[in-house]
Short mmCIF file of C-alpha atoms and ligand atoms in Angstrom, two decimals:
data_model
loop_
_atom_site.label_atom_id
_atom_site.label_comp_id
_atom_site.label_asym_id
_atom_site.label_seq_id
_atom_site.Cartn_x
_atom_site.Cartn_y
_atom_site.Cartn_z
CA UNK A 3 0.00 0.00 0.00
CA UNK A 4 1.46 3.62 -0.62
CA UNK A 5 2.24 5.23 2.20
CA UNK A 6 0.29 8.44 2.12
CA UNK A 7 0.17 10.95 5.16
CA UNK A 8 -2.97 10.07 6.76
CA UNK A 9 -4.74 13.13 6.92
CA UNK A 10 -8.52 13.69 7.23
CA UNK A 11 -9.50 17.05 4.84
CA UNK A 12 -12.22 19.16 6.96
CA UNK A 13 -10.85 21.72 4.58
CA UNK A 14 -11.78 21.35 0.61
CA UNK A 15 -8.88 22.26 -1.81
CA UNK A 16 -10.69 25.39 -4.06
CA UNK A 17 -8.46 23.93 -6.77
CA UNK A 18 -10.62 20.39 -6.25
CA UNK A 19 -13.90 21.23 -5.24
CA UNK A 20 -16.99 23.37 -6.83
CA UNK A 21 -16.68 26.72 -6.10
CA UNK A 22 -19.61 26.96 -3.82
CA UNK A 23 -18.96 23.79 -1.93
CA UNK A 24 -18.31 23.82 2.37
CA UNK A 25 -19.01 22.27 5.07
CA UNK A 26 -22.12 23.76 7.09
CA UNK A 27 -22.23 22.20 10.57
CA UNK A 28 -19.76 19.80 9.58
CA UNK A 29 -21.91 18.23 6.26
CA UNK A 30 -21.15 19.29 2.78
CA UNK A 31 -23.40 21.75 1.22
CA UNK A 32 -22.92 22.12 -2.83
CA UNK A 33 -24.93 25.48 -4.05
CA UNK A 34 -26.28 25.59 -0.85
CA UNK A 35 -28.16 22.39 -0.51
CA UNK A 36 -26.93 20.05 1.54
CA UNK A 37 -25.69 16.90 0.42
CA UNK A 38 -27.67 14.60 2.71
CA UNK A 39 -30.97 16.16 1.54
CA UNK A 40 -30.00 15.92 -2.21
CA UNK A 41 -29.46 11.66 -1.15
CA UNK A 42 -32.58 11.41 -0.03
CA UNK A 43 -34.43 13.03 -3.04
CA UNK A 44 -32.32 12.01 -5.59
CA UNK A 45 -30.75 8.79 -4.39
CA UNK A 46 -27.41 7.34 -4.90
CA UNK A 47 -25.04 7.94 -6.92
CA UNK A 48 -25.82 10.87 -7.97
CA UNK A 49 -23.53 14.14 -9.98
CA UNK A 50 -24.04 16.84 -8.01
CA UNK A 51 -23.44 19.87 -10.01
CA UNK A 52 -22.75 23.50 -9.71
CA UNK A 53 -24.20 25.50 -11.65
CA UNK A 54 -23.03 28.59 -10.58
CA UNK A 55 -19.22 27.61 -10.90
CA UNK A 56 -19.70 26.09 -14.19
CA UNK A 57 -21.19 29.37 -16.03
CA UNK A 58 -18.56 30.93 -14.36
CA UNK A 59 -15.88 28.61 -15.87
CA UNK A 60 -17.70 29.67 -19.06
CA UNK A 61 -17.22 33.43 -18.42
CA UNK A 62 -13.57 32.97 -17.55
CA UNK A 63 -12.77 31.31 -20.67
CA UNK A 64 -15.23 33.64 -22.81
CA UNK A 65 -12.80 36.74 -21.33
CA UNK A 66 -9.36 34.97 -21.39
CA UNK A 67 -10.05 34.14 -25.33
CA UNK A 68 -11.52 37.57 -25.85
CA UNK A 69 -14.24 34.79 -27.31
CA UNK A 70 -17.11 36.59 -29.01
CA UNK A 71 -15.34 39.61 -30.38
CA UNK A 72 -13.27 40.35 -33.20
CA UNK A 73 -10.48 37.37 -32.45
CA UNK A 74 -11.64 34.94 -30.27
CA UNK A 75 -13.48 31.69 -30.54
CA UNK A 76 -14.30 29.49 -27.40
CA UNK A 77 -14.99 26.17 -27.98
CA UNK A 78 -17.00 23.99 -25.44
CA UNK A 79 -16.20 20.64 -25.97
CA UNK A 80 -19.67 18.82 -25.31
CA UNK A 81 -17.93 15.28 -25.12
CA UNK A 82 -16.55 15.86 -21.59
CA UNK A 83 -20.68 16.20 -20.34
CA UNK A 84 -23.47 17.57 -22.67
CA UNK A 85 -27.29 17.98 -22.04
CA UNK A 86 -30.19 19.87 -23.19
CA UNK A 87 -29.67 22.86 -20.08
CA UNK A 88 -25.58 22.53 -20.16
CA UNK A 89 -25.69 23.21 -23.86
CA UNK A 90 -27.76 26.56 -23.13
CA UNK A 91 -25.58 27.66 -20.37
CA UNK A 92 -22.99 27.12 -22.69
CA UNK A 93 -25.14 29.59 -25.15
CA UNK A 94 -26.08 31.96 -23.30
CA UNK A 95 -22.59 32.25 -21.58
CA UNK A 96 -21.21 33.56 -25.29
CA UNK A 97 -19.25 30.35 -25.70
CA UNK A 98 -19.69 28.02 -28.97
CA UNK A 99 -19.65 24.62 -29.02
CA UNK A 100 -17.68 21.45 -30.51
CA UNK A 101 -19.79 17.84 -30.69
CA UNK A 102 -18.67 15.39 -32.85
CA UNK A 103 -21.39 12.81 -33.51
CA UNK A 104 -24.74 12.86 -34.77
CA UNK A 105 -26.56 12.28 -31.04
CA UNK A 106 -24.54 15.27 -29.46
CA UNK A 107 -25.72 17.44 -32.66
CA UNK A 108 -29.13 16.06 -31.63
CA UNK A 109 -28.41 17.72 -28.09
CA UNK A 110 -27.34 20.86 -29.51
CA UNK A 111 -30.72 21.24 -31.94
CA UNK A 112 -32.76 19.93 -28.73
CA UNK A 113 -31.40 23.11 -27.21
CA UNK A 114 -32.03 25.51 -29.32
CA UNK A 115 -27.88 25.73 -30.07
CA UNK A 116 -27.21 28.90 -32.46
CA UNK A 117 -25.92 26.18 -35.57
CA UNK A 118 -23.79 28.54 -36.77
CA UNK A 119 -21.78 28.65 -33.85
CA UNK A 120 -21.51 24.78 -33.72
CA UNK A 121 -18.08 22.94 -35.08
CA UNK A 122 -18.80 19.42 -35.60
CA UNK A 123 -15.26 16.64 -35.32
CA UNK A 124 -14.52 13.01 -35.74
CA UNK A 125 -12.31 11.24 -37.59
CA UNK A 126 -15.55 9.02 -39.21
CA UNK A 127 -18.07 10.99 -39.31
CA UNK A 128 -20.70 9.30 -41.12
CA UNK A 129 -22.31 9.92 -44.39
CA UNK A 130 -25.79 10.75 -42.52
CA UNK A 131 -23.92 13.28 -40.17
CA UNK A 132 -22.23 15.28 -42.74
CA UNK A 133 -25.63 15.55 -44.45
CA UNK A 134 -27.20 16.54 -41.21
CA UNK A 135 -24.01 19.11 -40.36
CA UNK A 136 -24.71 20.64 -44.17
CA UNK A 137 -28.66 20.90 -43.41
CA UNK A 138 -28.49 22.03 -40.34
CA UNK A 139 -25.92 24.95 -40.75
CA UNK A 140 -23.14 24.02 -38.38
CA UNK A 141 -20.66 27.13 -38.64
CA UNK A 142 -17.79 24.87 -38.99
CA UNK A 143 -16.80 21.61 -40.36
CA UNK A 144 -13.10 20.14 -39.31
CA UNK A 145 -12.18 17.39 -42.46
CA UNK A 146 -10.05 14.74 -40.70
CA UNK A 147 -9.41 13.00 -43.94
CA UNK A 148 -9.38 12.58 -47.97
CA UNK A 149 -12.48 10.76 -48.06
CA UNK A 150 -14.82 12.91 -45.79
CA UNK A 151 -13.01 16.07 -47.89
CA UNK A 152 -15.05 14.57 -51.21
CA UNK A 153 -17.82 13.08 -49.42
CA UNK A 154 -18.48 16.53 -47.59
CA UNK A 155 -17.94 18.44 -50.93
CA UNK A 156 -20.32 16.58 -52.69
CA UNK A 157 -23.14 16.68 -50.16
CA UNK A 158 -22.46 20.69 -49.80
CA UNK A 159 -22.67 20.86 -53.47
CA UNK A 160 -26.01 18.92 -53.85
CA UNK A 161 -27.73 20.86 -50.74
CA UNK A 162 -26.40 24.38 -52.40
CA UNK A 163 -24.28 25.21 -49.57
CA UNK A 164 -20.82 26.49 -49.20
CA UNK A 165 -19.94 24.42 -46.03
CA UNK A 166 -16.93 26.50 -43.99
CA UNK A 167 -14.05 23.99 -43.31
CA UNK A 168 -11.24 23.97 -40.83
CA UNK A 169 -8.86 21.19 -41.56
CA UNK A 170 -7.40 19.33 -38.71
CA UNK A 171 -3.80 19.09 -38.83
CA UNK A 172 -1.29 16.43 -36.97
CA UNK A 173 1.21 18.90 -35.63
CA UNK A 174 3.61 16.16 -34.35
CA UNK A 175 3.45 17.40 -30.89
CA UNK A 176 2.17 14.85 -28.27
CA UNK A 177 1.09 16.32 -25.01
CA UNK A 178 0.62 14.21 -22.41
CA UNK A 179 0.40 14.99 -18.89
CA UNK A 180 3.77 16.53 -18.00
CA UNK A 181 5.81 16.31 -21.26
CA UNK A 182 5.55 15.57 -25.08
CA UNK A 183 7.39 13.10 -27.37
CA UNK A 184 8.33 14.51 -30.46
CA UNK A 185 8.24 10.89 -32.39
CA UNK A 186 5.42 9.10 -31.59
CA UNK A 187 2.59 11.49 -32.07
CA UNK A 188 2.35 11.34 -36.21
CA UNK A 189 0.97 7.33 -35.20
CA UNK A 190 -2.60 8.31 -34.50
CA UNK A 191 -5.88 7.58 -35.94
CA UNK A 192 -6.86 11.64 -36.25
CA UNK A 193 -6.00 14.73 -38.75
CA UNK A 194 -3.61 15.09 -41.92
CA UNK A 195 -0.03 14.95 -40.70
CA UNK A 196 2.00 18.26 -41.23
CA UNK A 197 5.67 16.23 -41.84
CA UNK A 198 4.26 13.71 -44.25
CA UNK A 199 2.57 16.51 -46.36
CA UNK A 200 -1.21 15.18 -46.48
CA UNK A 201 -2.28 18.60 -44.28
CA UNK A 202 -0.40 20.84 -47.21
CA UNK A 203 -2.26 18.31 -49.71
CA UNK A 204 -5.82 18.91 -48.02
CA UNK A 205 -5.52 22.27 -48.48
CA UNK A 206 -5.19 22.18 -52.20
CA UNK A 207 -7.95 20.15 -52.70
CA UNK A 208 -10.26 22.29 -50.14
CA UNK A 209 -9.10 24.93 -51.91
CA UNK A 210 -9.95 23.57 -55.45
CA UNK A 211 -13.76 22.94 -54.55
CA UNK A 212 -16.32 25.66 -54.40
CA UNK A 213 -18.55 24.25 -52.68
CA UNK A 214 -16.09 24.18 -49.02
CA UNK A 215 -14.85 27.34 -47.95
CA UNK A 216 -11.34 26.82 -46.10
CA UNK A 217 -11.56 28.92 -42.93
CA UNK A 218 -8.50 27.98 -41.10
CA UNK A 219 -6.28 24.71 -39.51
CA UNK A 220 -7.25 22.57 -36.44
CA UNK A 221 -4.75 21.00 -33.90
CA UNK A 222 -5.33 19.02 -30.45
CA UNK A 223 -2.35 17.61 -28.95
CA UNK A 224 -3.91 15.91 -25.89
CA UNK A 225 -5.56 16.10 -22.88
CA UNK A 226 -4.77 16.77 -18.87
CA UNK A 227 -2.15 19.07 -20.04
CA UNK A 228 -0.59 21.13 -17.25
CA UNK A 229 1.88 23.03 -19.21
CA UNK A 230 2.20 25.56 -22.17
CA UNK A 231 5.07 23.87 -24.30
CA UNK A 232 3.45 21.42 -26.26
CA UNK A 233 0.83 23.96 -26.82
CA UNK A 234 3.37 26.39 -27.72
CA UNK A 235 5.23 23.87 -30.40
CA UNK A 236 2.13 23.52 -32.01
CA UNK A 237 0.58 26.85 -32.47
CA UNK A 238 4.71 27.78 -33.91
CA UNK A 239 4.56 24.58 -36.59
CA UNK A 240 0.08 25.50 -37.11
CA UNK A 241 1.66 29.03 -38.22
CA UNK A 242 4.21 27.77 -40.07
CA UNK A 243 1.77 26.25 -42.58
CA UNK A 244 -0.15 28.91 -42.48
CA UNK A 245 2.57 30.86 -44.17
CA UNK A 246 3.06 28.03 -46.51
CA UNK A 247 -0.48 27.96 -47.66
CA UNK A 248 0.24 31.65 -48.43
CA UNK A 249 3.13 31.56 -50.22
CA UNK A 250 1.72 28.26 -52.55
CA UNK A 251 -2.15 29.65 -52.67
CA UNK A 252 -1.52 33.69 -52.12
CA UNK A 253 -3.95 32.97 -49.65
CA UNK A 254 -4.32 33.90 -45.76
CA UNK A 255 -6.73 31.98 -43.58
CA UNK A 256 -8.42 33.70 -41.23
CA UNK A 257 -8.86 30.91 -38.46
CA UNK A 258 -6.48 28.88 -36.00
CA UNK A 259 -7.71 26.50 -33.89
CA UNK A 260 -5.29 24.90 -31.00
CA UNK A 261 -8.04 22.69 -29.13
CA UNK A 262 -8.83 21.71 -26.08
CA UNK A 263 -6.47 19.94 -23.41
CA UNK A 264 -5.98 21.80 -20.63
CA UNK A 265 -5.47 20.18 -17.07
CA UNK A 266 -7.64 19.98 -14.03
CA UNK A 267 -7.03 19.48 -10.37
CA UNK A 268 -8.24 15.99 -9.36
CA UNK A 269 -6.32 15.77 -6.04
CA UNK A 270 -4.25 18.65 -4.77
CA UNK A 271 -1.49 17.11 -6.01
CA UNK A 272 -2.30 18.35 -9.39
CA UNK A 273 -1.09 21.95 -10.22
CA UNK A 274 -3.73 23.30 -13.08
CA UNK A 275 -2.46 26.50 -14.97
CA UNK A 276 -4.81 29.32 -14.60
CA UNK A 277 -7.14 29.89 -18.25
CA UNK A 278 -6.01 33.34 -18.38
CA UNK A 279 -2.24 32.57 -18.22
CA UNK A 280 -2.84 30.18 -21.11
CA UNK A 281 -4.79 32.58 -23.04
CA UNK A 282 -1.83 35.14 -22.90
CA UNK A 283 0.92 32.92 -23.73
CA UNK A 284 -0.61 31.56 -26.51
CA UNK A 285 -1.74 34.51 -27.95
CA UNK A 286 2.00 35.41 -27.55
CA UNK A 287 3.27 33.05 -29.18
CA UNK A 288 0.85 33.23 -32.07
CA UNK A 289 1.34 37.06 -32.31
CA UNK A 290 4.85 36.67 -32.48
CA UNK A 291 5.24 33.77 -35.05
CA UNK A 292 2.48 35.69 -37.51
CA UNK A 293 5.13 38.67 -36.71
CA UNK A 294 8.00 36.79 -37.66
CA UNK A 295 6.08 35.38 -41.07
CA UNK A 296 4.11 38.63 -42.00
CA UNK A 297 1.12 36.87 -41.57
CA UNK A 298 -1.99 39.11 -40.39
CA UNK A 299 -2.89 37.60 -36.62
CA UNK A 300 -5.33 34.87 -37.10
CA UNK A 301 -8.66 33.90 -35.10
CA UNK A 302 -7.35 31.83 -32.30
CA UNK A 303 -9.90 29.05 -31.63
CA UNK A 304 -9.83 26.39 -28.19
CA UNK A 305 -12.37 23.67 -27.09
CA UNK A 306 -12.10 23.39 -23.30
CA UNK A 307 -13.99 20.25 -22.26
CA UNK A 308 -12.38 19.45 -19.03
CA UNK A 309 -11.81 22.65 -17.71
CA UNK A 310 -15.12 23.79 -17.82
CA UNK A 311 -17.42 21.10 -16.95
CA UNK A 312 -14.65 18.89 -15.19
CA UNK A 313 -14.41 20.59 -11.57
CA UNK A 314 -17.89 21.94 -11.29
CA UNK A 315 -19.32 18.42 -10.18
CA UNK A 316 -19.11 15.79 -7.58
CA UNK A 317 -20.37 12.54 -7.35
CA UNK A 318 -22.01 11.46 -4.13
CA UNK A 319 -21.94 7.80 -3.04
CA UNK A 320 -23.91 5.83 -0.18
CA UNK A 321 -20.97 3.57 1.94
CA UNK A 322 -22.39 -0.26 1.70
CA UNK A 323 -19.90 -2.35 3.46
CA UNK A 324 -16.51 -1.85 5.05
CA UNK A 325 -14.13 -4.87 4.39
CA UNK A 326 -10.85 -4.94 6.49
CA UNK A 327 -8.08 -7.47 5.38
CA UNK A 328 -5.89 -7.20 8.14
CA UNK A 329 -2.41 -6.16 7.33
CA UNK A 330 -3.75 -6.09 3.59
CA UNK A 331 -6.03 -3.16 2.74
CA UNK A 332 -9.24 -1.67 3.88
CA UNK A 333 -12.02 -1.76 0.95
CA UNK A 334 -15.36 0.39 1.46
CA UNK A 335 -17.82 -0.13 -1.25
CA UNK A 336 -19.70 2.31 -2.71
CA UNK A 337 -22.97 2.02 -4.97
CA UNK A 338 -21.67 3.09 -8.05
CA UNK A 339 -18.19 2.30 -9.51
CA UNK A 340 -16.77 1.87 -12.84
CA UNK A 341 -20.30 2.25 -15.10
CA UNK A 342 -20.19 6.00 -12.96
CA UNK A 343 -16.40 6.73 -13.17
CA UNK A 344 -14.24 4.81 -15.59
CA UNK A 345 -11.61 6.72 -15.24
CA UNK A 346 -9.84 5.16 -12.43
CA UNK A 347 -10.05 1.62 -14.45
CA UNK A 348 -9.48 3.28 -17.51
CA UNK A 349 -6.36 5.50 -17.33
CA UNK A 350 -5.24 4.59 -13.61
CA UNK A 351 -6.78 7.85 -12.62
CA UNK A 352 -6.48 9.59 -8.86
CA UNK A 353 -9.41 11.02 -7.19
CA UNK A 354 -9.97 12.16 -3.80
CA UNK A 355 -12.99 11.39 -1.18
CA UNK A 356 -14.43 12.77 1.69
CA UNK A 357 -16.96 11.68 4.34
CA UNK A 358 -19.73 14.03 2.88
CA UNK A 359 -22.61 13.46 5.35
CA UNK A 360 -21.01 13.96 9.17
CA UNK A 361 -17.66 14.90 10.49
CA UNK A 362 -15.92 12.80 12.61
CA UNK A 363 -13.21 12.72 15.15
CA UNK A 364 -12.25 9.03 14.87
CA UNK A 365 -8.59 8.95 13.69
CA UNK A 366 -8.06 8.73 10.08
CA UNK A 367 -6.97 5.09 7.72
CA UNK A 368 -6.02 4.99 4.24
CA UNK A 369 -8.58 2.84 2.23
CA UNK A 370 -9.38 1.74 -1.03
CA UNK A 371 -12.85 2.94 -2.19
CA UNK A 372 -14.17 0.23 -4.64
CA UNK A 373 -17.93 0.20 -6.91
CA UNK A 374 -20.13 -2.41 -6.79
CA UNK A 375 -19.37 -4.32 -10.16
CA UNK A 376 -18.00 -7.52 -10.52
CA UNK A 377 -14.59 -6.83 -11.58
CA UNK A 378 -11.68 -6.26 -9.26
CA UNK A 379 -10.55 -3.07 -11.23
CA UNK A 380 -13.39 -1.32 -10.53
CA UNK A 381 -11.81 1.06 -7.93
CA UNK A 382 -12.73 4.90 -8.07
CA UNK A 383 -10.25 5.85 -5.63
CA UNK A 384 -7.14 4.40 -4.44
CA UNK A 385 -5.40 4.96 -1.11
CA UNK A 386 -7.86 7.81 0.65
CA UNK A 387 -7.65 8.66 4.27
CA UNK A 388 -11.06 8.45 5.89
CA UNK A 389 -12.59 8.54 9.23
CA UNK A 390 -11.85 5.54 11.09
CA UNK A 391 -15.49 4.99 11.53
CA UNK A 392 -17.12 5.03 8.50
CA UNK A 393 -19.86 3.10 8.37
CA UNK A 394 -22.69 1.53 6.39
CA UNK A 395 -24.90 4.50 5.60
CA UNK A 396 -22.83 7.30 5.29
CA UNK A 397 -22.25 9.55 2.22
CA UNK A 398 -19.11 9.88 0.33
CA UNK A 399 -18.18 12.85 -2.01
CA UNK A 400 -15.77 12.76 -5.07
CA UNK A 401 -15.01 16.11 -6.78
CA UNK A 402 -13.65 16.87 -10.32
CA UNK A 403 -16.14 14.40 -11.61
CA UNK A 404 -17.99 16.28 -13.84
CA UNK A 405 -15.39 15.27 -17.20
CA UNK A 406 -16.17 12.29 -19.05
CA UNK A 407 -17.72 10.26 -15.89
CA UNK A 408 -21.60 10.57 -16.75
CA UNK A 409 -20.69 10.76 -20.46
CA UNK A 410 -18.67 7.77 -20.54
CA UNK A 411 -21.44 6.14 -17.76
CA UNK A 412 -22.17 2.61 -19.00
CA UNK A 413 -24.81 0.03 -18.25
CA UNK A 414 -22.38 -2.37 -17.15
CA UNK A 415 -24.25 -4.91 -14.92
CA UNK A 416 -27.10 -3.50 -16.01
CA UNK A 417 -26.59 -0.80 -13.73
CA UNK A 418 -29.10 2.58 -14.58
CA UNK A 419 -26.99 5.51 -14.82
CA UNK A 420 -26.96 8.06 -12.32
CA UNK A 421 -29.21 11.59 -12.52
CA UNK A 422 -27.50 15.02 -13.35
CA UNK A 423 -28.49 17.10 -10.43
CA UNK A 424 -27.93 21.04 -10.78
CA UNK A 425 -27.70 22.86 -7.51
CA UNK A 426 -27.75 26.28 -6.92
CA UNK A 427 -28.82 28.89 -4.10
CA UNK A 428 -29.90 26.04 -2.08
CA UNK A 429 -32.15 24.76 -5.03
CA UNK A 430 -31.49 21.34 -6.89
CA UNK A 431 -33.07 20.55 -9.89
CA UNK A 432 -32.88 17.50 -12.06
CA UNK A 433 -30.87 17.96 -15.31
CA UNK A 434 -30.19 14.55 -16.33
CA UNK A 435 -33.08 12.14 -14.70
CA UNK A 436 -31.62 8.50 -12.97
CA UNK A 437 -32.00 5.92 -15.28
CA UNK A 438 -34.28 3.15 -14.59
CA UNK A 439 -34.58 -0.74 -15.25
CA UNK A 440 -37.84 0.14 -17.10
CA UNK A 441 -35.56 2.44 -19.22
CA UNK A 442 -32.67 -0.34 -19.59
CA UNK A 443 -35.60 -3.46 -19.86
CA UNK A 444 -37.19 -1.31 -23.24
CA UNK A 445 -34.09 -2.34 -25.77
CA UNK A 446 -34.57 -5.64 -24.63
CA UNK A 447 -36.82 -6.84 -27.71
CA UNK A 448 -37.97 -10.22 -26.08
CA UNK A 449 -40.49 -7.87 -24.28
CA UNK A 450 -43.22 -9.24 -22.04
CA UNK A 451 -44.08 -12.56 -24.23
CA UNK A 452 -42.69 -15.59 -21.73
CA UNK A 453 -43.84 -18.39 -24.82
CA UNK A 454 -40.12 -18.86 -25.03
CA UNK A 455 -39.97 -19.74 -21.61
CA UNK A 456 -40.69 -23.51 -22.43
CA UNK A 457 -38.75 -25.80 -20.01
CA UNK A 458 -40.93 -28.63 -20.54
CA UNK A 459 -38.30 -30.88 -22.89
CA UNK A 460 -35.27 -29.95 -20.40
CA UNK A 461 -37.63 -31.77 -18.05
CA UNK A 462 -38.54 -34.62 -20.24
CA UNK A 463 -34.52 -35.27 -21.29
CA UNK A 464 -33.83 -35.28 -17.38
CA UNK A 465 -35.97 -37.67 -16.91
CA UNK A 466 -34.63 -39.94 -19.80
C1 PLP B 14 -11.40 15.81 -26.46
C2 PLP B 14 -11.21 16.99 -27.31
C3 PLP B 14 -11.30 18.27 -26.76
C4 PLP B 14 -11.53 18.53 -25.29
O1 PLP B 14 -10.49 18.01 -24.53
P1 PLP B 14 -10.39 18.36 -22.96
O2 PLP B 14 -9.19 17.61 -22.51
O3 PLP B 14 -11.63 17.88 -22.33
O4 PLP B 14 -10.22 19.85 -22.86
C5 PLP B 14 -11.19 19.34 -27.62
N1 PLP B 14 -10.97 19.17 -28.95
C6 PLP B 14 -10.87 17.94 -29.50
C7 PLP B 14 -10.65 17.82 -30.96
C8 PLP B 14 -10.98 16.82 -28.71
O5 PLP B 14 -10.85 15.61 -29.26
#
């Protein structure tokens, strides 16, 4: 077992936790309601999210980015958590937003999503989606390949439409969580690399069909990043072809987009840069390289997934049992697990806990919080010190869960997913509702009819 200082947080890291979340009399309150009420109306697990800290996320960004004025684009990414009421937050905050599949375009129409502030990825979009991008007016396209170039072309030319294109470009900068390798990245499923030439050949052939208009280049170099570098190797090598496709075409694009990436705080271990210091370095560095070329400053573009929606929620979990192998490990099980949070399986991900629903002055143990699913991976968070006395009953919070947990939710076990809950002012309301078996039970197309159900010749056999 690590050896962590065993330390019980009364305190809750600002870098880890929602904005407006504290402990009043000892029990965490989120937006003012307190977690104990929001069990017993919503059940458990539930996310737990605030509101008020995730518009404000939005606003941050929206200013950093300058988004929403002459050279700024802010980019929500809706795969890190999307619904109907996020996605007009997201609106209404000034911000635009990235999906990239059909059923998060459905999301985006549901809300009422201005389509010409949408940008639609994937590396496969399908035939049906490209037709639906085209009808529906997305603002931007991003091409990922040769074929979707044509395919895209010719369904913009048949609906009448000039579709606006970015193209998304394989810088050959790999960011991953503290440093980038400056080999390996070109091996990857997504975009038109930059060294082998197929970005420099998209552009020609964008360029040599009327019915796409070429707005600009697309990068994303990875995710959880918590420094500038790779970001800053990209945007120099994004503006170097930008003066290429000058000097071949004579022409200047207008857009750059760098992505999304940016790091949160899971534990306080992690050390997330501020949005604002990224903003200014990279506009820096963009400034000065377009300097350097004589290239008028383009649009900077950036789809923030985890940033925004990643610290603003917490999941809450009801304590089931409390195994102790003595010597071993202490395992407290939880009602949710990996189809809530596969992070922890997925990527070996560290997460926090807290003993949500009473303080207590029992001296802290390291344990291993574990889900309910039967698989021995399904841990959501290694190696937390808790109360000595936690018990069956009690409520556990885990914050910076509100990235790619309920979005990448799964049935597993046949499991319903957990609700969305918004709080706010001491008001909850339901965004996303629990999922039920009724709900899981209706893709089941046996339905009710048991005439399958015939056990009468396993009978007669056991009795031959
Ligand atoms: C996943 C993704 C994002 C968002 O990434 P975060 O790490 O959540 O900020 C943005 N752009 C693209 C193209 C992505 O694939």
């Amino acid at each position: 077992m690590t050896m962590l200082q065993p330390r019980v947080d009364l305190t809750l890291d600002p870098t880890v936790w929602p904005r407006t979340a504290g402990r009043v009399g000892g029990v965490l309150a989120i937006g003012g309601v307190d977690v104990r009420d929001l069990a017993l109306e919503y059940g458990t697990p539930a996310y737990v999210l605030d509101e008020d800290d995730f518009r404000e996320r939005c606003r941050q960004w929206r200013v950093a980015f300058r988004a929403g004025a002459a050279d700024g684009d802010v980019y929500y990414a809706g795969k890190s958590f999307l619904c109907v009421a996020v996605a007009r937050w997201v609106a209404a905050e000034g911000l635009s937003l990235d999906v990239c599949t059909g059923g998060e375009l459905a999301v985006a129409e549901r809300a009422g999503f201005p389509a010409d502030r949408i940008l639609f990825h994937g590396n496969n979009k399908s035939v049906e989606e490209l037709r639906r991008a085209v009808t529906t007016g997305v603002g931007r396209v991003v091409l990922d390949s040769f074929e979707e170039l044509a395919r895209l072309a010719f369904i913009a030319e048949a609906a009448g439409v000039r579709q606006r294109v970015l193209i998304r470009v394989t810088p050959g900068v790999e960011a991953h969580t503290h440093s980038y390798v400056a080999t390996g990245q070109e091996d990857q499923k997504f975009g038109f690399s930059l060294a082998a030439g197929a970005a420099a050949e998209a552009v020609r052939r964008v360029l040599a069909l009327p019915s796409l208009e070429l707005v600009g280049l697309h990068c994303h170099i990875g995710s959880q990043i918590f420094d500038t570098s790779g970001f800053r190797l990209a945007a120099h090598r994004m503006v170097g072809l930008l003066a290429e496709v000058r000097a071949e075409h004579g022409v200047e694009l207008p857009e750059l987009n760098l992505g999304g990436g940016l790091g949160i705080a899971y534990t306080s271990e992690d050390a997330p840069l501020p949005v604002e210091e990224v903003a200014d370095r990279l506009r820096a560095v963009v400034t000065a390289e377009c300097a350097t070329a004589g290239l008028a400053v383009p649009r900077l573009g950036v789809e923030p997934g985890r940033a925004v929606s990643g610290p603003t929620t917490v999941t809450l979990y009801e304590v089931g049992t409390v195994k102790e192998l003595p010597g071993l490990r202490t395992y407290v099980s939880v009602d949710g697990g990996m189809s809530d949070n596969i992070r922890t399986a997925l990527y070996d991900a560290h997460y926090t806990a807290v003993l949500a629903s009473r303080t207590s002055t029992a001296p802290p143990r390291v344990v291993t919080v574990c889900g309910k699913h039967c698989e021995s991976g399904d841990i959501v968070v290694h190696d937390v010190a808790l109360a000595a006395d936690l018990a069956p009953g009690d409520l556990l919070a885990v914050p910076a869960s509100g990235a790619y947990h309920r979005s990448m939710a799964s049935n597993y076990n046949h499991v319903p997913r957990p609700p969305v809950i918004a709080v706010r002012n001491g008001q909850a309301r339901v965004l996303v509702r629990r999922e039920t078996e009724d709900d899981l039970l209706r893709l089941d197309a046996a339905g009710l009819d048991t005439a399958e159900l015939d056990t009468e010749d396993l009978d007669t056999e056991d009795e031959a």
